[in-house]
Amino acid sequence: MIVFGVALLAACTLIGVYLGDLLGIALGVKANVGGVGIAMILLIAARIWLDRRGKLSKGVKFGVEFWAGMYIPIVVAMAAQQNVVAALTGGPIVVIAAVGSLVLCFGAVALLSRFGGQGHAGPEAAHAGAVIEGEAGEIAPRREV
């Protein structure tokens, strides 16, 4: 049932908002820190957990996928409420934190790409490339992992 997927999302949202508030208190900030992100991570984990146990019905899956698709617009709407001007006038620490996180992310991507090695593309990837090029033939047989 679709309602169960929405209920799963609601439970993950409540837990995520609660944990975000606790994280804000721990950091000394009077705000929710990452509650929506925590909620979405919980939703992804719950979906994978239910799927692996064979308890993810089509209705629940549809409800979860619908709201997961709404994630980006919701986050954009929440970000529109943030007062960026007040944050920037609060001092240079905001700019330092932004530049530092950007440099850290670039460094992490560089390290992961260097040590990740070259992946071997399986038959599914070869078939996907053929589909994109418009030269798709028969569907590649599915391998069980």
PDB file of C-alpha atoms in Angstrom:
ATOM      1  CA  MET A   1       0.000   0.000   0.000  1.00  0.00           C
ATOM      2  CA  ILE A   2       1.231   3.478  -0.887  1.00  0.00           C
ATOM      3  CA  VAL A   3       0.274   4.756   2.562  1.00  0.00           C
ATOM      4  CA  PHE A   4       2.889   2.492   4.157  1.00  0.00           C
ATOM      5  CA  GLY A   5       5.593   4.070   2.002  1.00  0.00           C
ATOM      6  CA  VAL A   6       4.473   7.521   3.125  1.00  0.00           C
ATOM      7  CA  ALA A   7       4.357   6.266   6.738  1.00  0.00           C
ATOM      8  CA  LEU A   8       7.923   5.000   6.390  1.00  0.00           C
ATOM      9  CA  LEU A   9       8.965   8.403   5.088  1.00  0.00           C
ATOM     10  CA  ALA A  10       7.162  10.130   7.969  1.00  0.00           C
ATOM     11  CA  ALA A  11       8.906   7.935  10.539  1.00  0.00           C
ATOM     12  CA  CYS A  12      12.304   8.594   8.929  1.00  0.00           C
ATOM     13  CA  THR A  13      11.541  12.329   8.823  1.00  0.00           C
ATOM     14  CA  LEU A  14      10.597  12.460  12.503  1.00  0.00           C
ATOM     15  CA  ILE A  15      13.721  10.551  13.512  1.00  0.00           C
ATOM     16  CA  GLY A  16      15.902  12.670  11.192  1.00  0.00           C
ATOM     17  CA  VAL A  17      14.515  15.961  12.531  1.00  0.00           C
ATOM     18  CA  TYR A  18      15.001  14.763  16.105  1.00  0.00           C
ATOM     19  CA  LEU A  19      18.601  13.698  15.413  1.00  0.00           C
ATOM     20  CA  GLY A  20      19.225  16.988  13.559  1.00  0.00           C
ATOM     21  CA  ASP A  21      17.986  18.925  16.581  1.00  0.00           C
ATOM     22  CA  LEU A  22      20.232  16.873  18.869  1.00  0.00           C
ATOM     23  CA  LEU A  23      23.173  17.522  16.569  1.00  0.00           C
ATOM     24  CA  GLY A  24      22.393  21.247  16.616  1.00  0.00           C
ATOM     25  CA  ILE A  25      22.318  21.233  20.422  1.00  0.00           C
ATOM     26  CA  ALA A  26      25.603  19.295  20.546  1.00  0.00           C
ATOM     27  CA  LEU A  27      27.233  21.831  18.213  1.00  0.00           C
ATOM     28  CA  GLY A  28      25.804  24.787  20.118  1.00  0.00           C
ATOM     29  CA  VAL A  29      23.650  25.953  17.210  1.00  0.00           C
ATOM     30  CA  LYS A  30      20.040  26.985  17.703  1.00  0.00           C
ATOM     31  CA  ALA A  31      18.911  25.133  14.584  1.00  0.00           C
ATOM     32  CA  ASN A  32      18.302  21.726  13.096  1.00  0.00           C
ATOM     33  CA  VAL A  33      21.580  20.531  11.584  1.00  0.00           C
ATOM     34  CA  GLY A  34      21.117  18.076   8.733  1.00  0.00           C
ATOM     35  CA  GLY A  35      17.743  16.702   9.785  1.00  0.00           C
ATOM     36  CA  VAL A  36      16.403  16.315   6.233  1.00  0.00           C
ATOM     37  CA  GLY A  37      19.629  14.688   5.046  1.00  0.00           C
ATOM     38  CA  ILE A  38      19.597  12.276   7.979  1.00  0.00           C
ATOM     39  CA  ALA A  39      15.966  11.468   7.208  1.00  0.00           C
ATOM     40  CA  MET A  40      16.751  10.665   3.577  1.00  0.00           C
ATOM     41  CA  ILE A  41      19.696   8.472   4.568  1.00  0.00           C
ATOM     42  CA  LEU A  42      17.403   6.621   6.986  1.00  0.00           C
ATOM     43  CA  LEU A  43      14.801   6.241   4.227  1.00  0.00           C
ATOM     44  CA  ILE A  44      17.374   4.790   1.827  1.00  0.00           C
ATOM     45  CA  ALA A  45      18.658   2.415   4.515  1.00  0.00           C
ATOM     46  CA  ALA A  46      15.117   1.323   5.444  1.00  0.00           C
ATOM     47  CA  ARG A  47      14.240   0.732   1.788  1.00  0.00           C
ATOM     48  CA  ILE A  48      17.348  -1.400   1.237  1.00  0.00           C
ATOM     49  CA  TRP A  49      16.718  -3.303   4.473  1.00  0.00           C
ATOM     50  CA  LEU A  50      13.094  -4.063   3.531  1.00  0.00           C
ATOM     51  CA  ASP A  51      14.064  -4.990  -0.027  1.00  0.00           C
ATOM     52  CA  ARG A  52      16.720  -7.475   1.106  1.00  0.00           C
ATOM     53  CA  ARG A  53      14.210  -9.178   3.389  1.00  0.00           C
ATOM     54  CA  GLY A  54      11.563  -9.354   0.676  1.00  0.00           C
ATOM     55  CA  LYS A  55       9.120  -7.137   2.579  1.00  0.00           C
ATOM     56  CA  LEU A  56       9.054  -4.237   0.139  1.00  0.00           C
ATOM     57  CA  SER A  57       5.736  -4.481  -1.676  1.00  0.00           C
ATOM     58  CA  LYS A  58       4.996  -2.527  -4.841  1.00  0.00           C
ATOM     59  CA  GLY A  59       2.797  -0.055  -2.968  1.00  0.00           C
ATOM     60  CA  VAL A  60       5.410   0.679  -0.318  1.00  0.00           C
ATOM     61  CA  LYS A  61       8.078   0.957  -3.016  1.00  0.00           C
ATOM     62  CA  PHE A  62       5.935   3.400  -4.993  1.00  0.00           C
ATOM     63  CA  GLY A  63       5.284   5.566  -1.928  1.00  0.00           C
ATOM     64  CA  VAL A  64       8.969   5.660  -1.034  1.00  0.00           C
ATOM     65  CA  GLU A  65      10.073   6.376  -4.616  1.00  0.00           C
ATOM     66  CA  PHE A  66       7.512   9.149  -5.010  1.00  0.00           C
ATOM     67  CA  TRP A  67       8.725  11.011  -1.954  1.00  0.00           C
ATOM     68  CA  ALA A  68      12.367  10.290  -2.728  1.00  0.00           C
ATOM     69  CA  GLY A  69      11.724  12.017  -6.067  1.00  0.00           C
ATOM     70  CA  MET A  70      10.353  15.007  -4.185  1.00  0.00           C
ATOM     71  CA  TYR A  71      13.545  15.291  -2.119  1.00  0.00           C
ATOM     72  CA  ILE A  72      15.334  17.863  -4.286  1.00  0.00           C
ATOM     73  CA  PRO A  73      12.393  20.314  -4.530  1.00  0.00           C
ATOM     74  CA  ILE A  74      11.844  20.041  -0.778  1.00  0.00           C
ATOM     75  CA  VAL A  75      15.503  20.769  -0.035  1.00  0.00           C
ATOM     76  CA  VAL A  76      15.492  23.702  -2.462  1.00  0.00           C
ATOM     77  CA  ALA A  77      12.409  25.124  -0.738  1.00  0.00           C
ATOM     78  CA  MET A  78      14.029  24.705   2.676  1.00  0.00           C
ATOM     79  CA  ALA A  79      17.255  26.326   1.476  1.00  0.00           C
ATOM     80  CA  ALA A  80      15.274  29.307   0.202  1.00  0.00           C
ATOM     81  CA  GLN A  81      14.311  30.012   3.803  1.00  0.00           C
ATOM     82  CA  GLN A  82      17.902  30.346   4.936  1.00  0.00           C
ATOM     83  CA  ASN A  83      19.233  33.848   5.501  1.00  0.00           C
ATOM     84  CA  VAL A  84      22.471  33.817   3.536  1.00  0.00           C
ATOM     85  CA  VAL A  85      23.092  37.554   3.958  1.00  0.00           C
ATOM     86  CA  ALA A  86      22.978  37.260   7.754  1.00  0.00           C
ATOM     87  CA  ALA A  87      25.361  34.307   7.617  1.00  0.00           C
ATOM     88  CA  LEU A  88      27.884  36.199   5.513  1.00  0.00           C
ATOM     89  CA  THR A  89      27.741  39.277   7.758  1.00  0.00           C
ATOM     90  CA  GLY A  90      28.411  37.018  10.738  1.00  0.00           C
ATOM     91  CA  GLY A  91      32.124  37.003   9.977  1.00  0.00           C
ATOM     92  CA  PRO A  92      34.748  35.364   7.808  1.00  0.00           C
ATOM     93  CA  ILE A  93      34.283  31.928   9.388  1.00  0.00           C
ATOM     94  CA  VAL A  94      31.449  31.180   6.936  1.00  0.00           C
ATOM     95  CA  VAL A  95      33.666  31.821   3.919  1.00  0.00           C
ATOM     96  CA  ILE A  96      36.521  29.842   5.490  1.00  0.00           C
ATOM     97  CA  ALA A  97      34.187  26.904   6.184  1.00  0.00           C
ATOM     98  CA  ALA A  98      32.800  26.984   2.622  1.00  0.00           C
ATOM     99  CA  VAL A  99      36.226  27.114   0.981  1.00  0.00           C
ATOM    100  CA  GLY A 100      37.561  24.466   3.360  1.00  0.00           C
ATOM    101  CA  SER A 101      34.720  22.064   2.630  1.00  0.00           C
ATOM    102  CA  LEU A 102      35.130  22.621  -1.108  1.00  0.00           C
ATOM    103  CA  VAL A 103      38.854  21.871  -0.944  1.00  0.00           C
ATOM    104  CA  LEU A 104      38.190  18.817   1.240  1.00  0.00           C
ATOM    105  CA  CYS A 105      35.614  17.458  -1.228  1.00  0.00           C
ATOM    106  CA  PHE A 106      37.937  17.999  -4.194  1.00  0.00           C
ATOM    107  CA  GLY A 107      40.704  16.218  -2.304  1.00  0.00           C
ATOM    108  CA  ALA A 108      38.438  13.308  -1.405  1.00  0.00           C
ATOM    109  CA  VAL A 109      37.351  12.886  -5.027  1.00  0.00           C
ATOM    110  CA  ALA A 110      40.970  12.972  -6.190  1.00  0.00           C
ATOM    111  CA  LEU A 111      42.000  10.336  -3.626  1.00  0.00           C
ATOM    112  CA  LEU A 112      39.063   8.081  -4.421  1.00  0.00           C
ATOM    113  CA  SER A 113      39.701   8.280  -8.151  1.00  0.00           C
ATOM    114  CA  ARG A 114      43.413   7.597  -7.695  1.00  0.00           C
ATOM    115  CA  PHE A 115      43.041   4.591  -5.393  1.00  0.00           C
ATOM    116  CA  GLY A 116      39.751   3.307  -6.791  1.00  0.00           C
ATOM    117  CA  GLY A 117      41.382   1.812  -9.849  1.00  0.00           C
ATOM    118  CA  GLN A 118      39.742   1.152 -13.168  1.00  0.00           C
ATOM    119  CA  GLY A 119      36.480  -0.725 -12.919  1.00  0.00           C
ATOM    120  CA  HIS A 120      35.675  -3.503 -15.355  1.00  0.00           C
ATOM    121  CA  ALA A 121      32.478  -2.822 -17.251  1.00  0.00           C
ATOM    122  CA  GLY A 122      30.198  -5.840 -17.308  1.00  0.00           C
ATOM    123  CA  PRO A 123      27.777  -6.867 -20.043  1.00  0.00           C
ATOM    124  CA  GLU A 124      25.074  -4.574 -18.651  1.00  0.00           C
ATOM    125  CA  ALA A 125      27.327  -1.542 -19.073  1.00  0.00           C
ATOM    126  CA  ALA A 126      28.236  -2.606 -22.608  1.00  0.00           C
ATOM    127  CA  HIS A 127      24.552  -3.010 -23.460  1.00  0.00           C
ATOM    128  CA  ALA A 128      23.758   0.407 -21.926  1.00  0.00           C
ATOM    129  CA  GLY A 129      26.439   1.966 -24.111  1.00  0.00           C
ATOM    130  CA  ALA A 130      24.933   0.285 -27.171  1.00  0.00           C
ATOM    131  CA  VAL A 131      21.481   1.605 -26.233  1.00  0.00           C
ATOM    132  CA  ILE A 132      22.831   5.135 -25.911  1.00  0.00           C
ATOM    133  CA  GLU A 133      24.567   4.844 -29.280  1.00  0.00           C
ATOM    134  CA  GLY A 134      21.387   3.503 -30.879  1.00  0.00           C
ATOM    135  CA  GLU A 135      22.911   0.145 -31.745  1.00  0.00           C
ATOM    136  CA  ALA A 136      21.149  -1.988 -29.129  1.00  0.00           C
ATOM    137  CA  GLY A 137      20.554  -5.571 -29.984  1.00  0.00           C
ATOM    138  CA  GLU A 138      19.215  -8.219 -27.683  1.00  0.00           C
ATOM    139  CA  ILE A 139      18.927  -7.450 -23.979  1.00  0.00           C
ATOM    140  CA  ALA A 140      21.921  -8.755 -22.047  1.00  0.00           C
ATOM    141  CA  PRO A 141      21.087 -11.685 -19.744  1.00  0.00           C
ATOM    142  CA  ARG A 142      20.865 -10.761 -16.086  1.00  0.00           C
ATOM    143  CA  ARG A 143      23.499 -12.179 -13.782  1.00  0.00           C
ATOM    144  CA  GLU A 144      22.709 -13.052 -10.199  1.00  0.00           C
ATOM    145  CA  VAL A 145      25.144 -11.513  -7.734  1.00  0.00           C
TER     146      VAL A 145
END
